[in-house]
Amino acid sequence: MNNPLPTNTNVIPKENKKLSFKLDFQAYTLIIALVLIALIFGFFTNGEFLSSRNLSNLFTQMAVVAVLAIGMTLIIVAGHIDLSIGSLVGLTGGITAILQVWFGMNTVVVVIVAIAAGALVGLWQGWWVAYRAVPAFIVTLGGMLIFRGILIGISEGQTIAPLNDSFKLIGNSYLPYSIGYIIAAVSVVLLFVSTARMRAKRQSMGLAVPSTIVDYGRVTVYSFFTLLITYMLNRYLGIPISMLIAVSFAGLFLFVSLKTSFGRYVYAIGGNAEAAALSGINIKRNVLYVFILMGALAGVAGVLLTSRLNAATVSAGNMLELDVIAACVIGGTSLMGGKGKIMGAIIGALIMASIDNGMSMMNIETFWQYIVKGSILIFAVWLDISSKK
């Protein structure tokens, strides 16, 4: 006997409404935590932490972690981990410096080579994980040692500097004030337009539409902070190009994760690999793609770091994976896989950079900074596990 399914798609269980509120609350919690961190460090540094100059330095410093956190979010969502990104950032940065300083190549070429080298390394690691079933933890742990060794070998243990002025502009230049305000205004308009279109689309499909106050309240908060940050940065030298690069990649991968079949496949694989395979998803190929993207983003981060420092050193990127993983977990990415948001990882990167920057301004010794960041990572993972229980 057939039992027909109910045809009224407008009836939404109360549990879904509660879940929606919970997710919104989590997003606001991150913003509240960031504001509290800013106020605390602002108080203990007599307002210097919140100065336009320091905020500009803060966003420049966080760009590297933010770019890496984008890729790491996809890696963790797919149910894997990458411990090699710090060494890979150092290696790709070293390659750019060697090609430019020792061989005189122009900036465009060395940037392309760095990104391609990162993608190639990601392909190699992804092949081991996806097609040879070696745990990602082991593959990337080995990669961390291999890439650091290659960097020391090809650089002969030297600090390679200085680089061309055109290359230094990537990590040390700023947008003109007027362009910064135009970009901020356009971003605010797009936020409201996209929210309105999304609500109209859900209504036309008979799906539940979140509360108007919740939807537009969230967009208003985002818009306020966008305009405030733009104003503060323009009081100094303008919006850093490195920050703009990080935000651009965040927007691109946000679209990929939410609006493409590849993004949905990654979440499905991390949520339940067996069910994903039974539904026809090519798990091996998609895992390989995720590692290639992570490698390419590590190449971008290597370029940003080397440009900002105007040098490549054998210790560049050391322990960077700690900050990146912590940023992802703080942003709501579950180490169990299947759950994570790009924007959450970006906010997490900003929180980690703020803690680093604030403690440095307070002259807190380096070992305390490591202790605090490690404790935050453990606490964030505990929260994730507790919420699942």
Coordinates of C-alpha atoms in Angstrom, one line a residue:
M1 CA 0.0 0.0 0.0
N2 CA 1.5 3.4 -1.0
N3 CA 1.5 6.2 1.5
P4 CA 1.6 9.5 -0.4
L5 CA 3.9 12.1 0.9
P6 CA 2.3 15.4 2.1
T7 CA 2.1 18.0 -0.6
N8 CA 2.0 21.1 1.6
T9 CA 5.6 22.2 1.5
N10 CA 4.8 25.4 3.4
V11 CA 4.5 23.6 6.7
I12 CA 7.9 23.9 8.3
P13 CA 8.7 21.9 11.5
K14 CA 9.4 24.0 14.6
E15 CA 12.8 22.4 14.9
N16 CA 14.0 24.0 11.6
K17 CA 13.0 27.4 12.9
K18 CA 14.9 26.8 16.1
L19 CA 17.9 25.7 14.1
S20 CA 17.8 28.8 11.9
F21 CA 17.8 31.0 15.0
K22 CA 20.7 29.0 16.4
L23 CA 22.8 29.5 13.3
D24 CA 22.1 33.2 13.3
F25 CA 23.0 33.4 17.0
Q26 CA 26.3 31.7 16.3
A27 CA 27.2 34.2 13.6
Y28 CA 26.4 37.1 15.9
T29 CA 28.4 35.5 18.7
L30 CA 31.5 35.7 16.6
I31 CA 31.0 39.4 15.9
I32 CA 30.3 40.1 19.6
A33 CA 33.4 38.2 20.5
L34 CA 35.5 40.2 18.0
V35 CA 34.0 43.5 19.4
L36 CA 34.8 42.5 22.9
I37 CA 38.4 41.6 22.0
A38 CA 38.8 45.0 20.3
L39 CA 37.4 46.8 23.3
I40 CA 39.6 44.9 25.8
F41 CA 42.8 45.5 23.9
G42 CA 41.8 49.1 23.2
F43 CA 41.4 49.6 26.9
F44 CA 44.8 48.1 27.9
T45 CA 46.6 49.9 25.1
N46 CA 45.0 53.3 25.8
G47 CA 43.1 53.2 22.5
E48 CA 46.1 52.5 20.3
F49 CA 44.8 49.1 19.3
L50 CA 41.8 50.8 17.7
S51 CA 43.8 53.5 15.9
S52 CA 43.5 53.6 12.2
R53 CA 47.2 52.9 11.8
N54 CA 47.1 49.7 13.9
L55 CA 43.8 48.5 12.3
S56 CA 45.5 48.9 8.9
N57 CA 48.5 46.8 10.1
L58 CA 46.1 44.3 11.6
F59 CA 44.2 43.7 8.4
T60 CA 47.4 43.5 6.4
Q61 CA 48.7 40.8 8.8
M62 CA 45.5 38.8 8.8
A63 CA 45.4 38.6 5.0
V64 CA 47.7 35.6 4.8
V65 CA 45.8 33.6 7.5
A66 CA 42.5 34.6 5.9
V67 CA 43.4 33.3 2.5
L68 CA 44.7 30.0 3.9
A69 CA 41.6 29.7 6.2
I70 CA 39.4 29.8 3.1
G71 CA 41.0 26.7 1.7
M72 CA 41.4 25.0 5.0
T73 CA 37.6 25.3 5.6
L74 CA 37.0 23.3 2.5
I75 CA 39.6 20.7 3.5
I76 CA 38.1 20.3 7.0
V77 CA 34.5 20.3 5.7
A78 CA 35.5 17.4 3.4
G79 CA 36.7 15.5 6.4
H80 CA 40.4 16.0 6.1
I81 CA 43.2 18.2 7.5
D82 CA 46.3 19.9 6.0
L83 CA 49.3 20.3 8.3
S84 CA 51.7 21.3 5.5
I85 CA 50.4 24.8 4.6
G86 CA 52.9 26.7 6.7
S87 CA 55.8 25.0 5.0
L88 CA 54.1 25.3 1.6
V89 CA 53.7 29.0 2.2
G90 CA 57.4 29.3 3.0
L91 CA 58.3 27.2 -0.1
T92 CA 56.2 29.1 -2.6
G93 CA 57.4 32.4 -1.1
G94 CA 61.0 31.2 -1.4
I95 CA 60.4 30.2 -5.1
T96 CA 59.1 33.7 -5.9
A97 CA 62.1 35.4 -4.2
I98 CA 64.6 33.0 -5.9
L99 CA 63.1 33.6 -9.4
Q100 CA 63.0 37.3 -8.9
V101 CA 66.2 38.1 -7.0
W102 CA 68.5 35.4 -8.5
F103 CA 67.1 35.1 -12.0
G104 CA 65.6 38.5 -12.6
M105 CA 62.1 37.3 -13.6
N106 CA 59.2 39.9 -13.6
T107 CA 56.5 40.0 -11.0
V108 CA 53.7 38.6 -13.1
V109 CA 55.7 35.5 -14.0
V110 CA 56.8 34.7 -10.4
V111 CA 53.3 35.1 -9.0
I112 CA 51.9 32.7 -11.6
V113 CA 54.7 30.2 -10.9
A114 CA 54.1 30.4 -7.2
I115 CA 50.4 29.7 -7.5
A116 CA 51.0 26.9 -10.0
A117 CA 53.7 25.4 -7.8
G118 CA 51.3 25.4 -4.8
A119 CA 48.5 23.8 -7.0
L120 CA 51.0 21.1 -8.2
V121 CA 51.9 20.3 -4.6
G122 CA 48.3 20.1 -3.7
L123 CA 47.7 17.7 -6.6
W124 CA 50.5 15.5 -5.3
Q125 CA 49.1 15.5 -1.7
G126 CA 45.6 15.0 -2.9
W127 CA 46.5 12.0 -5.0
W128 CA 48.0 10.3 -2.0
V129 CA 44.9 11.1 0.1
A130 CA 42.2 10.4 -2.5
Y131 CA 43.6 7.7 -4.7
R132 CA 46.0 5.9 -2.3
A133 CA 43.9 6.2 0.8
V134 CA 46.8 7.5 2.9
P135 CA 45.3 9.5 5.8
A136 CA 45.6 13.3 5.2
F137 CA 47.1 13.7 8.6
I138 CA 50.1 11.5 7.6
V139 CA 50.5 12.9 4.1
T140 CA 50.5 16.5 5.1
L141 CA 52.6 15.9 8.2
G142 CA 55.2 14.4 5.8
G143 CA 54.6 17.3 3.4
M144 CA 55.3 19.7 6.2
L145 CA 58.8 18.2 6.6
I146 CA 59.5 17.7 2.9
F147 CA 58.6 21.3 1.8
R148 CA 60.6 22.9 4.6
G149 CA 63.5 20.7 3.7
I150 CA 63.2 21.7 0.0
L151 CA 63.0 25.4 1.0
I152 CA 66.2 25.1 3.0
G153 CA 67.9 23.3 0.2
I154 CA 67.0 25.6 -2.7
S155 CA 67.7 28.7 -0.7
E156 CA 70.9 27.4 0.7
G157 CA 69.7 28.5 4.1
Q158 CA 69.9 32.2 3.1
T159 CA 67.5 35.1 3.5
I160 CA 66.7 36.2 -0.1
A161 CA 66.1 39.9 -0.5
P162 CA 65.3 42.6 -1.7
L163 CA 62.5 42.1 -4.2
N164 CA 61.3 44.4 -7.0
D165 CA 59.2 47.4 -6.1
S166 CA 56.3 46.0 -8.3
F167 CA 56.3 42.8 -6.2
K168 CA 56.4 44.7 -2.9
L169 CA 53.3 46.6 -3.9
I170 CA 51.2 43.5 -3.7
G171 CA 51.5 43.3 0.1
N172 CA 52.3 46.9 0.9
S173 CA 50.1 49.2 -1.2
Y174 CA 46.7 50.7 -0.6
L175 CA 43.6 51.7 -2.5
P176 CA 42.9 55.5 -3.0
Y177 CA 40.3 56.8 -0.5
S178 CA 37.6 57.4 -3.1
I179 CA 37.9 53.9 -4.6
G180 CA 37.7 52.5 -1.1
Y181 CA 34.4 54.3 -0.3
I182 CA 33.0 53.3 -3.7
I183 CA 33.7 49.6 -3.1
A184 CA 32.2 49.8 0.4
A185 CA 29.0 51.5 -0.9
V186 CA 28.6 49.0 -3.7
S187 CA 29.2 46.1 -1.3
V188 CA 26.4 47.4 1.0
V189 CA 24.0 47.8 -1.9
L190 CA 24.8 44.3 -3.1
L191 CA 24.2 42.9 0.3
F192 CA 20.7 44.3 0.5
V193 CA 19.9 43.4 -3.1
S194 CA 21.0 39.8 -2.7
T195 CA 19.1 39.4 0.5
A196 CA 15.9 40.7 -1.1
R197 CA 16.4 38.4 -4.1
M198 CA 17.0 35.4 -1.9
R199 CA 13.8 36.1 0.1
A200 CA 11.8 36.5 -3.1
K201 CA 13.2 33.3 -4.5
R202 CA 12.3 31.3 -1.4
Q203 CA 8.8 32.7 -1.3
S204 CA 8.3 31.8 -5.0
M205 CA 9.4 28.2 -4.3
G206 CA 7.1 27.9 -1.2
L207 CA 10.0 27.6 1.2
A208 CA 10.2 29.1 4.7
V209 CA 11.4 32.6 4.7
P210 CA 13.4 33.9 7.7
S211 CA 12.1 36.8 9.7
T212 CA 12.5 40.2 8.0
I213 CA 14.1 41.5 11.2
V214 CA 16.6 38.7 11.3
D215 CA 17.5 38.9 7.6
Y216 CA 17.8 42.6 7.2
G217 CA 19.1 43.1 10.7
R218 CA 22.1 40.8 9.9
V219 CA 22.7 42.7 6.6
T220 CA 22.5 46.0 8.5
V221 CA 25.1 44.8 11.0
Y222 CA 27.4 43.7 8.2
S223 CA 26.9 47.0 6.3
F224 CA 27.7 49.0 9.4
F225 CA 31.0 47.3 10.0
T226 CA 31.9 47.5 6.3
L227 CA 31.4 51.2 6.3
L228 CA 33.1 51.7 9.7
I229 CA 36.2 49.7 8.7
T230 CA 36.4 51.5 5.4
Y231 CA 36.3 54.9 7.3
M232 CA 38.9 53.9 9.8
L233 CA 41.3 52.5 7.2
N234 CA 40.9 55.6 5.0
R235 CA 41.9 57.7 8.0
Y236 CA 45.4 56.2 7.6
L237 CA 46.5 55.2 4.1
G238 CA 43.4 53.5 2.7
I239 CA 42.3 49.9 2.3
P240 CA 45.3 47.5 2.0
I241 CA 45.5 45.7 -1.3
S242 CA 46.4 42.5 0.6
M243 CA 43.1 42.8 2.5
L244 CA 41.2 43.3 -0.8
I245 CA 42.8 40.2 -2.2
A246 CA 41.7 38.1 0.8
V247 CA 38.1 39.5 0.7
S248 CA 38.0 38.8 -3.1
F249 CA 39.0 35.2 -2.6
A250 CA 36.5 34.9 0.3
G251 CA 33.7 36.1 -2.0
L252 CA 34.7 33.8 -4.8
F253 CA 34.9 30.7 -2.6
L254 CA 31.7 31.7 -0.7
F255 CA 30.0 31.5 -4.1
V256 CA 31.6 28.2 -4.9
S257 CA 30.7 26.6 -1.6
L258 CA 27.0 27.8 -1.6
K259 CA 26.1 28.0 -5.3
T260 CA 27.9 25.3 -7.2
S261 CA 27.6 21.5 -7.3
F262 CA 31.2 21.1 -6.3
G263 CA 30.6 23.0 -3.0
R264 CA 27.5 20.9 -2.3
Y265 CA 29.6 17.7 -3.0
V266 CA 32.3 18.8 -0.5
Y267 CA 29.7 19.2 2.3
A268 CA 28.1 15.9 1.4
I269 CA 31.4 14.1 1.4
G270 CA 32.3 15.4 4.8
G271 CA 28.8 14.9 6.3
N272 CA 28.5 11.3 5.2
A273 CA 31.0 9.8 2.7
E274 CA 29.1 6.6 2.2
A275 CA 25.8 8.3 1.4
A276 CA 27.6 10.7 -0.9
A277 CA 29.1 7.7 -2.8
L278 CA 25.8 6.0 -3.0
S279 CA 24.3 9.2 -4.5
G280 CA 26.8 9.1 -7.3
I281 CA 29.3 11.7 -6.1
N282 CA 32.9 11.0 -7.2
I283 CA 34.6 11.3 -3.8
K284 CA 38.1 10.8 -5.0
R285 CA 38.0 13.4 -7.7
N286 CA 36.4 16.0 -5.5
V287 CA 38.8 15.4 -2.6
L288 CA 41.7 15.9 -5.1
Y289 CA 40.2 19.2 -6.3
V290 CA 40.0 20.4 -2.7
F291 CA 43.7 19.7 -2.1
I292 CA 44.6 21.4 -5.4
L293 CA 42.6 24.5 -4.4
M294 CA 44.3 24.5 -1.0
G295 CA 47.7 24.3 -2.6
A296 CA 46.9 27.2 -5.0
L297 CA 45.7 29.4 -2.1
A298 CA 49.0 28.5 -0.2
G299 CA 50.8 29.9 -3.2
V300 CA 48.8 33.1 -3.0
A301 CA 49.5 33.3 0.7
G302 CA 53.2 32.8 0.0
V303 CA 53.2 35.7 -2.4
L304 CA 51.4 38.0 0.1
L305 CA 53.8 37.0 2.9
T306 CA 57.0 37.4 0.9
S307 CA 55.8 40.7 -0.5
R308 CA 54.9 42.1 2.9
L309 CA 58.3 41.1 4.4
N310 CA 60.2 42.0 1.2
A311 CA 62.2 38.8 1.8
A312 CA 62.0 35.1 1.9
T313 CA 63.5 33.2 4.9
V314 CA 63.7 29.5 5.8
S315 CA 61.4 30.1 8.7
A316 CA 58.7 31.8 6.8
G317 CA 55.2 30.3 7.5
N318 CA 56.5 28.3 10.5
M319 CA 53.6 27.2 12.7
L320 CA 51.1 29.1 10.5
E321 CA 48.9 26.0 10.3
L322 CA 48.1 26.5 14.0
D323 CA 46.6 29.9 13.4
V324 CA 44.7 28.7 10.3
I325 CA 43.1 25.7 11.9
A326 CA 42.3 27.7 15.0
A327 CA 40.6 30.4 12.8
C328 CA 38.5 27.8 11.0
V329 CA 37.4 26.1 14.2
I330 CA 36.7 29.4 15.9
G331 CA 34.6 30.3 12.9
G332 CA 32.4 27.3 13.4
T333 CA 34.1 24.7 11.2
S334 CA 33.7 21.2 12.7
L335 CA 36.8 19.0 12.7
M336 CA 34.4 16.1 12.3
G337 CA 33.6 17.3 8.7
G338 CA 30.5 18.4 6.9
K339 CA 30.1 21.7 8.7
G340 CA 31.8 25.1 8.2
K341 CA 31.4 28.5 6.7
I342 CA 33.9 30.7 4.7
M343 CA 32.8 33.9 6.4
G344 CA 33.1 32.3 9.8
A345 CA 36.7 31.3 9.0
I346 CA 37.5 34.9 7.9
I347 CA 36.1 36.3 11.2
G348 CA 38.1 33.6 13.0
A349 CA 41.2 34.7 11.2
L350 CA 40.5 38.3 12.3
I351 CA 40.1 37.1 15.9
M352 CA 43.4 35.2 15.8
A353 CA 45.2 38.2 14.2
S354 CA 43.7 40.5 16.8
I355 CA 44.9 38.4 19.7
D356 CA 48.4 38.3 18.2
N357 CA 48.4 42.0 17.5
G358 CA 46.9 43.0 20.9
M359 CA 49.3 40.9 23.0
S360 CA 52.3 42.2 21.0
M361 CA 51.2 45.8 21.7
M362 CA 50.8 44.9 25.4
N363 CA 54.4 43.6 25.3
I364 CA 53.3 40.1 26.4
E365 CA 56.1 37.6 25.9
T366 CA 56.0 35.3 22.9
F367 CA 55.6 32.1 24.8
W368 CA 52.4 33.4 26.3
Q369 CA 51.0 34.1 22.9
Y370 CA 51.6 30.5 21.9
I371 CA 50.0 29.3 25.2
V372 CA 46.9 31.5 24.6
K373 CA 46.4 30.5 21.0
G374 CA 46.8 26.8 21.8
S375 CA 44.3 27.1 24.6
I376 CA 41.8 28.8 22.3
L377 CA 42.2 26.0 19.8
I378 CA 41.5 23.3 22.4
F379 CA 38.5 25.3 23.8
A380 CA 37.0 25.8 20.4
V381 CA 37.2 22.1 19.5
W382 CA 35.6 21.3 22.9
L383 CA 32.7 23.6 22.2
D384 CA 32.2 22.0 18.8
I385 CA 32.1 18.5 20.4
S386 CA 29.9 19.6 23.2
S387 CA 27.4 21.2 20.8
K388 CA 27.2 17.9 18.9
K389 CA 26.5 16.0 22.1

